CSV table of C-alpha atoms in Angstrom, one decimal:
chain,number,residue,atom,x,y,z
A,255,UNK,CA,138.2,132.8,117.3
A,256,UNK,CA,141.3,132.0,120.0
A,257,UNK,CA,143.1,131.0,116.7
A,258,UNK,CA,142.2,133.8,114.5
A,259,UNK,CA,143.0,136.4,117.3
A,260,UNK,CA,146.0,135.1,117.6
A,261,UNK,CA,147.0,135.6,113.8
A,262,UNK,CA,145.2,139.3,113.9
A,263,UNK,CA,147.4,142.2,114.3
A,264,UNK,CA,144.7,144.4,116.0
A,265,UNK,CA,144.4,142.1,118.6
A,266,UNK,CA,147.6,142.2,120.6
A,267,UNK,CA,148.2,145.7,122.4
A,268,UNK,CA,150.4,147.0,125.1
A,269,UNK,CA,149.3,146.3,128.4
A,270,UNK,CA,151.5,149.4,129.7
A,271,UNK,CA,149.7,152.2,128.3
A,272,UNK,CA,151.4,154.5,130.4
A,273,UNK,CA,154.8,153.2,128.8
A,274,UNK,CA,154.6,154.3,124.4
A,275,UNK,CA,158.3,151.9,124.7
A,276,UNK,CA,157.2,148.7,125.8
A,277,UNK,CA,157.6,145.8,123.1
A,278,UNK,CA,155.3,143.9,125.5
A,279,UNK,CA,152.2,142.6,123.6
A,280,UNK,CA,149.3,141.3,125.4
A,281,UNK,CA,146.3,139.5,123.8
A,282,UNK,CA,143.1,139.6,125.3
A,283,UNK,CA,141.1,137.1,123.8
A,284,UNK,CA,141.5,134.1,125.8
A,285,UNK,CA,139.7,131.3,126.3
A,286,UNK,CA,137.7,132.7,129.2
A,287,UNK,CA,136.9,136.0,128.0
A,288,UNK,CA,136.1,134.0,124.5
A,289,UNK,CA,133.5,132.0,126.7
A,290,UNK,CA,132.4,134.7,128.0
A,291,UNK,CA,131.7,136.8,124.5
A,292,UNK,CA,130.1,133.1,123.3
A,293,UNK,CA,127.6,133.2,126.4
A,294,UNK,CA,127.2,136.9,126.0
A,295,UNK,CA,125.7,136.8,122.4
A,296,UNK,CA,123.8,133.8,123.1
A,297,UNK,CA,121.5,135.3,125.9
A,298,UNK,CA,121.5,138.5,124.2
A,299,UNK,CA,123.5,140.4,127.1
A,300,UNK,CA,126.3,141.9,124.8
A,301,UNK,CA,129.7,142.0,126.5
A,302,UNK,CA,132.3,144.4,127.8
A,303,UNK,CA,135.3,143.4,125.6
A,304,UNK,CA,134.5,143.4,121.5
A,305,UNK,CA,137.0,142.3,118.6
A,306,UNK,CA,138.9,145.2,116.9
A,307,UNK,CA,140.7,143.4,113.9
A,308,UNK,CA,138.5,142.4,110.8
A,309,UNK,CA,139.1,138.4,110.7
A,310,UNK,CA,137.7,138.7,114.3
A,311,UNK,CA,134.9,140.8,113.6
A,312,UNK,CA,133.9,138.5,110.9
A,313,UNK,CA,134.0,135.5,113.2
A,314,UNK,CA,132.0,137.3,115.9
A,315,UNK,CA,129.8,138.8,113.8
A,316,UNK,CA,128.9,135.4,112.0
A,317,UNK,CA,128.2,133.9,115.9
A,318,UNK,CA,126.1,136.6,116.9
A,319,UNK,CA,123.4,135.7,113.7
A,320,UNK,CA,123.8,132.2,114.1
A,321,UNK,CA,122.4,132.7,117.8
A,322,UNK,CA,120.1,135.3,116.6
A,323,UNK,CA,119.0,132.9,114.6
A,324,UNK,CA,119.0,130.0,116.9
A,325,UNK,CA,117.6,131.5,120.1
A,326,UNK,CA,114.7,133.0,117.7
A,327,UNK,CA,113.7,129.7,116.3
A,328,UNK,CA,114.1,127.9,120.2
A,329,UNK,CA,111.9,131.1,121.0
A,330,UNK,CA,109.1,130.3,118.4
A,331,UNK,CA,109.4,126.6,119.0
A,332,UNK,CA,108.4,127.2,122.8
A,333,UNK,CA,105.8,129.2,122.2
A,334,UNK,CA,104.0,127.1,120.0
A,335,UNK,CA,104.8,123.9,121.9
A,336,UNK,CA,103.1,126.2,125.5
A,337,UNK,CA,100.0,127.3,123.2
A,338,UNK,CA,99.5,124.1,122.5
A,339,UNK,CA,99.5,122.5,126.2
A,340,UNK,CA,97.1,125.5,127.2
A,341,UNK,CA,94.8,124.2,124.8
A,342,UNK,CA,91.6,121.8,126.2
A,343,UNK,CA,92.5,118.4,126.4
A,344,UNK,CA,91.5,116.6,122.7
A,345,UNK,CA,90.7,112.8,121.9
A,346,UNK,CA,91.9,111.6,118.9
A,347,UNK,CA,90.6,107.8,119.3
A,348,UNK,CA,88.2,106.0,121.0
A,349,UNK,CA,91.1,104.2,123.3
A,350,UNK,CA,91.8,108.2,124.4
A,351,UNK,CA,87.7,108.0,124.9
A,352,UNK,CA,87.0,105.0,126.8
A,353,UNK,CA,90.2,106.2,129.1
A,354,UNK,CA,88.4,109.5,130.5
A,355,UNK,CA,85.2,110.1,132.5
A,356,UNK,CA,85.0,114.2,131.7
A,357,UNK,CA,83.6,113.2,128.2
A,358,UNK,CA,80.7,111.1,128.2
A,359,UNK,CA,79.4,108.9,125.2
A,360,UNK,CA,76.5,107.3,123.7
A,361,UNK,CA,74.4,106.1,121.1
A,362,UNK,CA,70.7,104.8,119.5
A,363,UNK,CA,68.8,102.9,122.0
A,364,UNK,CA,67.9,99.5,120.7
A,365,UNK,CA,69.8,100.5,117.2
A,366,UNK,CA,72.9,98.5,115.5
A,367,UNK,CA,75.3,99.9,117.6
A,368,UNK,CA,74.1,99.3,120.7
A,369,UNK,CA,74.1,95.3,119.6
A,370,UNK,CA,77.8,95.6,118.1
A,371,UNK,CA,78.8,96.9,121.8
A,372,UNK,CA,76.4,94.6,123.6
A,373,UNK,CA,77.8,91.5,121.7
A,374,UNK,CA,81.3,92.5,121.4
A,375,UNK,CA,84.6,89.9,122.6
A,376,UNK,CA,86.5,93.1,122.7
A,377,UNK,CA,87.4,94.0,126.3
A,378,UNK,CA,87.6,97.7,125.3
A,379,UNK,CA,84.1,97.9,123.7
A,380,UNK,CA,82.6,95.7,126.7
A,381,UNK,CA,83.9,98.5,129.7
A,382,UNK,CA,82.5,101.3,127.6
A,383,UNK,CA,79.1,99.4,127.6
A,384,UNK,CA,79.0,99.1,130.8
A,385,UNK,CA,79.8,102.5,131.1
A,386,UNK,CA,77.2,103.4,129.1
A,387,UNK,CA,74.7,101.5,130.6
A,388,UNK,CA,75.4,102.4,133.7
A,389,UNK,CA,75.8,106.4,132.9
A,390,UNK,CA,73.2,108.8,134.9
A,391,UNK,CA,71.2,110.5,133.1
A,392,UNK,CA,71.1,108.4,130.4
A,393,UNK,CA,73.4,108.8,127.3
A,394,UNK,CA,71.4,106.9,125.0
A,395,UNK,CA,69.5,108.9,122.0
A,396,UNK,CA,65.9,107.9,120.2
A,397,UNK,CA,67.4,108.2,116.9
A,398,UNK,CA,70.0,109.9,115.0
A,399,UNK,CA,69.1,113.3,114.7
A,400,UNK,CA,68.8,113.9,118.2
A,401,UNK,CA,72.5,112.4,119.0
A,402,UNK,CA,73.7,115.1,116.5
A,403,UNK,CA,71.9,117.5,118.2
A,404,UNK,CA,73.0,116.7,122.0
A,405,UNK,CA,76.6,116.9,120.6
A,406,UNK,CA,76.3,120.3,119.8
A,407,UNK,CA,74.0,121.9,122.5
A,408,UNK,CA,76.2,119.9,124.9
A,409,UNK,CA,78.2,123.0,126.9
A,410,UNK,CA,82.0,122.7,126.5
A,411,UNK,CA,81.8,119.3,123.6
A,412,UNK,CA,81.3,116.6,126.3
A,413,UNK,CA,79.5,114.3,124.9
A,414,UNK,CA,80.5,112.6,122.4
A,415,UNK,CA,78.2,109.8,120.0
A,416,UNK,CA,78.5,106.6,117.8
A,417,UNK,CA,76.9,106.5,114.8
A,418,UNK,CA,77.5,104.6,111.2
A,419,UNK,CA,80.5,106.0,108.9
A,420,UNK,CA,78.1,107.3,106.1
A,421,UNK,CA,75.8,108.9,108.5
A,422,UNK,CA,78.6,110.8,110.4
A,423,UNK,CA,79.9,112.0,106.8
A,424,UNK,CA,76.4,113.0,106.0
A,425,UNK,CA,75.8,115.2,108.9
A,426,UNK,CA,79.4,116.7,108.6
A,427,UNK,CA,79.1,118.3,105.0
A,428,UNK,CA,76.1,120.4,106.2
A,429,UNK,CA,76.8,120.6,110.3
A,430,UNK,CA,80.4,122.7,110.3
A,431,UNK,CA,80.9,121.9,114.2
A,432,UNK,CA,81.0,118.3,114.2
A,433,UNK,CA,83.9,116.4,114.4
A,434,UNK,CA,84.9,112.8,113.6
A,435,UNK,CA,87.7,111.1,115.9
A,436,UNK,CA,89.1,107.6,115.2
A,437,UNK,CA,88.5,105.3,112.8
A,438,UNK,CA,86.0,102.3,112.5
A,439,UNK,CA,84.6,100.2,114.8
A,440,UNK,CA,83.3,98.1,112.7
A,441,UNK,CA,82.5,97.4,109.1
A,442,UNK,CA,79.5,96.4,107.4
A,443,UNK,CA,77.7,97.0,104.6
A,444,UNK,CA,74.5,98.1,104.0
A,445,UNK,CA,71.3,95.8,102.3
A,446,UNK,CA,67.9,95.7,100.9
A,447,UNK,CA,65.2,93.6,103.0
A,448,UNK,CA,63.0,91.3,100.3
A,449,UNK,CA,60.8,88.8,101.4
A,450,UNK,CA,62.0,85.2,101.2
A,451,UNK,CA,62.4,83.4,98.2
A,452,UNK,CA,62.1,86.3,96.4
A,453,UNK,CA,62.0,86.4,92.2
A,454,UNK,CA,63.7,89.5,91.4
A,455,UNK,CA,66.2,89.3,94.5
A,456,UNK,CA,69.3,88.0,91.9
A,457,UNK,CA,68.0,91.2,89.1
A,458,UNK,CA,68.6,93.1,91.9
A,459,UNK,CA,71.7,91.8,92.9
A,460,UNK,CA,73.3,92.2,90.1
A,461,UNK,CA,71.9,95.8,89.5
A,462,UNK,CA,73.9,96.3,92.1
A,463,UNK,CA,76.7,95.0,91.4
A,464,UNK,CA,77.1,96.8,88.0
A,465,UNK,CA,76.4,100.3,89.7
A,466,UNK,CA,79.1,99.4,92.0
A,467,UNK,CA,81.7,98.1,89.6
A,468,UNK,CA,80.9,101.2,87.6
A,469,UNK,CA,81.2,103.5,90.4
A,470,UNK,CA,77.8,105.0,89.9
A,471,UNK,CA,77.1,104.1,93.8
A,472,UNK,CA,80.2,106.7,94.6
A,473,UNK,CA,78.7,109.2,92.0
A,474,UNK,CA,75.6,109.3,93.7
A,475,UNK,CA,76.9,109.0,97.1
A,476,UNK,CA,78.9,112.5,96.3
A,477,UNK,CA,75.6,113.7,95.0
A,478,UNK,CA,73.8,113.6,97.6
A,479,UNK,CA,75.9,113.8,100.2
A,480,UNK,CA,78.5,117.0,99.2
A,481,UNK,CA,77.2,118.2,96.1
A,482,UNK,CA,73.3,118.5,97.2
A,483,UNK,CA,73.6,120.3,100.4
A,484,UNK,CA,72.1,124.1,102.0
A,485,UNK,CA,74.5,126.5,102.5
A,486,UNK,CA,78.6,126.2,100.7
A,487,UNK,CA,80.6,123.3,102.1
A,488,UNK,CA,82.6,123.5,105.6
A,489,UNK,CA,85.7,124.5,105.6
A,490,UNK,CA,87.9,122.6,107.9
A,491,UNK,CA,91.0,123.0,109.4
A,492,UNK,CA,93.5,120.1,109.9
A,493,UNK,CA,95.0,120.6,113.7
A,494,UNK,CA,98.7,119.4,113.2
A,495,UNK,CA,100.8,118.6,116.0
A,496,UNK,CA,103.6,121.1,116.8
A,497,UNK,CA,106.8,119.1,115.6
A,498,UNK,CA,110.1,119.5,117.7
A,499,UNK,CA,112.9,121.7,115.9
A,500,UNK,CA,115.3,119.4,114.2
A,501,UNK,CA,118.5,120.0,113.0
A,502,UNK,CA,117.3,120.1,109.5
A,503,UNK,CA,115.2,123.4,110.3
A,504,UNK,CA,118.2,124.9,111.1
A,505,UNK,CA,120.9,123.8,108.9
A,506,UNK,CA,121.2,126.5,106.4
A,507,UNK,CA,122.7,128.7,110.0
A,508,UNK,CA,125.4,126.2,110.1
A,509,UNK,CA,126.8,126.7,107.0
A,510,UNK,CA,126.8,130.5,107.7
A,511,UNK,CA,128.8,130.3,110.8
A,512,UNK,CA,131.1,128.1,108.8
A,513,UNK,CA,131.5,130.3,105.8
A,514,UNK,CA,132.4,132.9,108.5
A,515,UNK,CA,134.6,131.1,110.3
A,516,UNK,CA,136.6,130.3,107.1
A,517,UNK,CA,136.3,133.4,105.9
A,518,UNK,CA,137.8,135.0,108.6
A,519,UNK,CA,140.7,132.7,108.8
A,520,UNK,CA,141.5,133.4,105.3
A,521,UNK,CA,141.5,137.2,106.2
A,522,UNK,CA,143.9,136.3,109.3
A,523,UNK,CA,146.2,134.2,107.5
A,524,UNK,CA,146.2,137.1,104.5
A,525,UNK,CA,146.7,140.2,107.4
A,526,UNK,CA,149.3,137.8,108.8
A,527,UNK,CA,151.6,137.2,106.1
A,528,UNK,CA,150.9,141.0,105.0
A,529,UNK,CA,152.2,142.2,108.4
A,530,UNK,CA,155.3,139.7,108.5
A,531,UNK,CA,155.9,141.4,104.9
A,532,UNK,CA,155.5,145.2,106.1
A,533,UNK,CA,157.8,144.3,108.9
A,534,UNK,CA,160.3,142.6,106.8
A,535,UNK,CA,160.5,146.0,104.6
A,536,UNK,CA,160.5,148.2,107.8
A,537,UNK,CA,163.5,145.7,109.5
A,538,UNK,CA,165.2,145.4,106.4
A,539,UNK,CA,164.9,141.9,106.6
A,540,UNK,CA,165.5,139.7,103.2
A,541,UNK,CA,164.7,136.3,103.8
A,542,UNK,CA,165.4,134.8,100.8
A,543,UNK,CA,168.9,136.8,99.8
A,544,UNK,CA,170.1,135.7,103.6
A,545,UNK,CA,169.3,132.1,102.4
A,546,UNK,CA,171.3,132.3,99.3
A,547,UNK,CA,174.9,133.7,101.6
A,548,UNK,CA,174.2,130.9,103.9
């Protein structure tokens, strides 16, 4: 804009209002009072001195959107970002779990997943046995049902329990507040207790087999667990994460500003050579015909 304004006729005036004869021009847009228009628009304050000649006015004019624009989007950004930090605290893994003490966790007494933690190398899953155990009142359930059920009469969600995959996706599709976090512990598969030495243990086997190769075991799993259920199926909500604004968000503002910027320096160079033109005519000044006699 310091370059445009210089170009623009508009722009220069007489600093001696008082004297109509001066040939003294002034221009006002410096850099300063161009800083000062810049941080103006940005906080939304305005300012006291505005552009008069078009090229100007396009350039200001394009600036002002762009930190419309700008501001608005840091605006919205913020927001979301302070909405989100107001929010209660969420645990996403069982690392975030085992880290706090305002949630407490638990699990079927004398069940499989009490012997995966009691019998577990893992350093992690040994503290949060011991915290377990050693939690007052007790945190451990007499079977599944009942966990579900302390999870959700539990005031304010903290307690959290442990409980196999297929029975947590079970209990989900017809229990709309209940929430998984993390991923496995552990992975095992399930089996069918025959006495020893039994004759139709290998038919069976390979029953199996053939369902699952088929994916009849995944058709009836669906069955049963999502398509034969009370009530219509829970709707849930994935909670994103509010991303930080990047550059490509805001890109298309860019360009405007610089289609402006050209723009207008187009219009100044075009008012420019117009005005030396007018004032060629008005001076009776010939360029080219004086370049010839010399």
């Amino acid at each position: 804009m310091f370059i445009v304004a210089r170009m623009a006729q508009r722009e220069w005036e007489n600093p001696k209002p008082w004297d109509p004869e001066s040939k003294e021009l002034e221009n006002i847009w410096t850099v300063k009072n161009f800083l000062w228009l810049s941080l103006g628009s940005i906080t939304a304050q305005g300012c006291d001195i505005l552009p008069k000649a078009v090229p100007t006015r396009v350039i200001a004019a394009s600036w002002w959107f762009f930190s419309l624009i700008i501001m608005s989007s840091y605006t919205a950004n913020l927001a979301a970002f302070l909405t989100m930090q107001k929010r209660d605290f969420t645990i996403d893994s069982v690392e975030e779990l085992a880290a706090q003490s305002r949630v407490k966790y638990g699990l079927l007494e004398n069940g499989s997943t009490q012997t995966f933690f009691q019998t577990s190398n893992n350093p992690l899953y040994q503290k949060m046995w011991s915290t377990m155990k050693n939690e007052k009142p007790s945190v451990f359930v007499s079977g599944n049902l009942s966990g579900v059920d302390r999870v959700l009469s539990t005031k304010n969600a903290l307690y959290a329990y442990f409980m196999e995959s297929t029975g947590i996706e079970f209990e989900m599709e017809r229990k709309c507040d209940l929430r998984r976090i993390g991923g496995l512990l552990d992975s095992k598969s399930y089996g069918i207790g025959m006495p020893l030495n039994a004759d139709y243990r290998h038919t069976i086997n390979s029953a199996i087999l053939v369902l699952q190769e088929s994916g009849k075991l995944m058709t009836l799993k669906e069955k049963w667990w999502k398509t034969e259920r009370d009530g219509e199926p829970c709707n849930r909500v994935v909670e994103e994460e509010t991303d930080a604004l990047a550059l490509s968000n805001v890109g298309g503002i860019f360009i405007v500003l610089l289609v402006g910027i050209g723009l207008a320096y187009v219009i100044a160079l075009f008012e420019f050579l117009w005005n030396v033109r007018q004032l060629s005519i008005e001076e009776q000044i010939h360029l080219l015909k004086d370049h010839e006699k010399s």
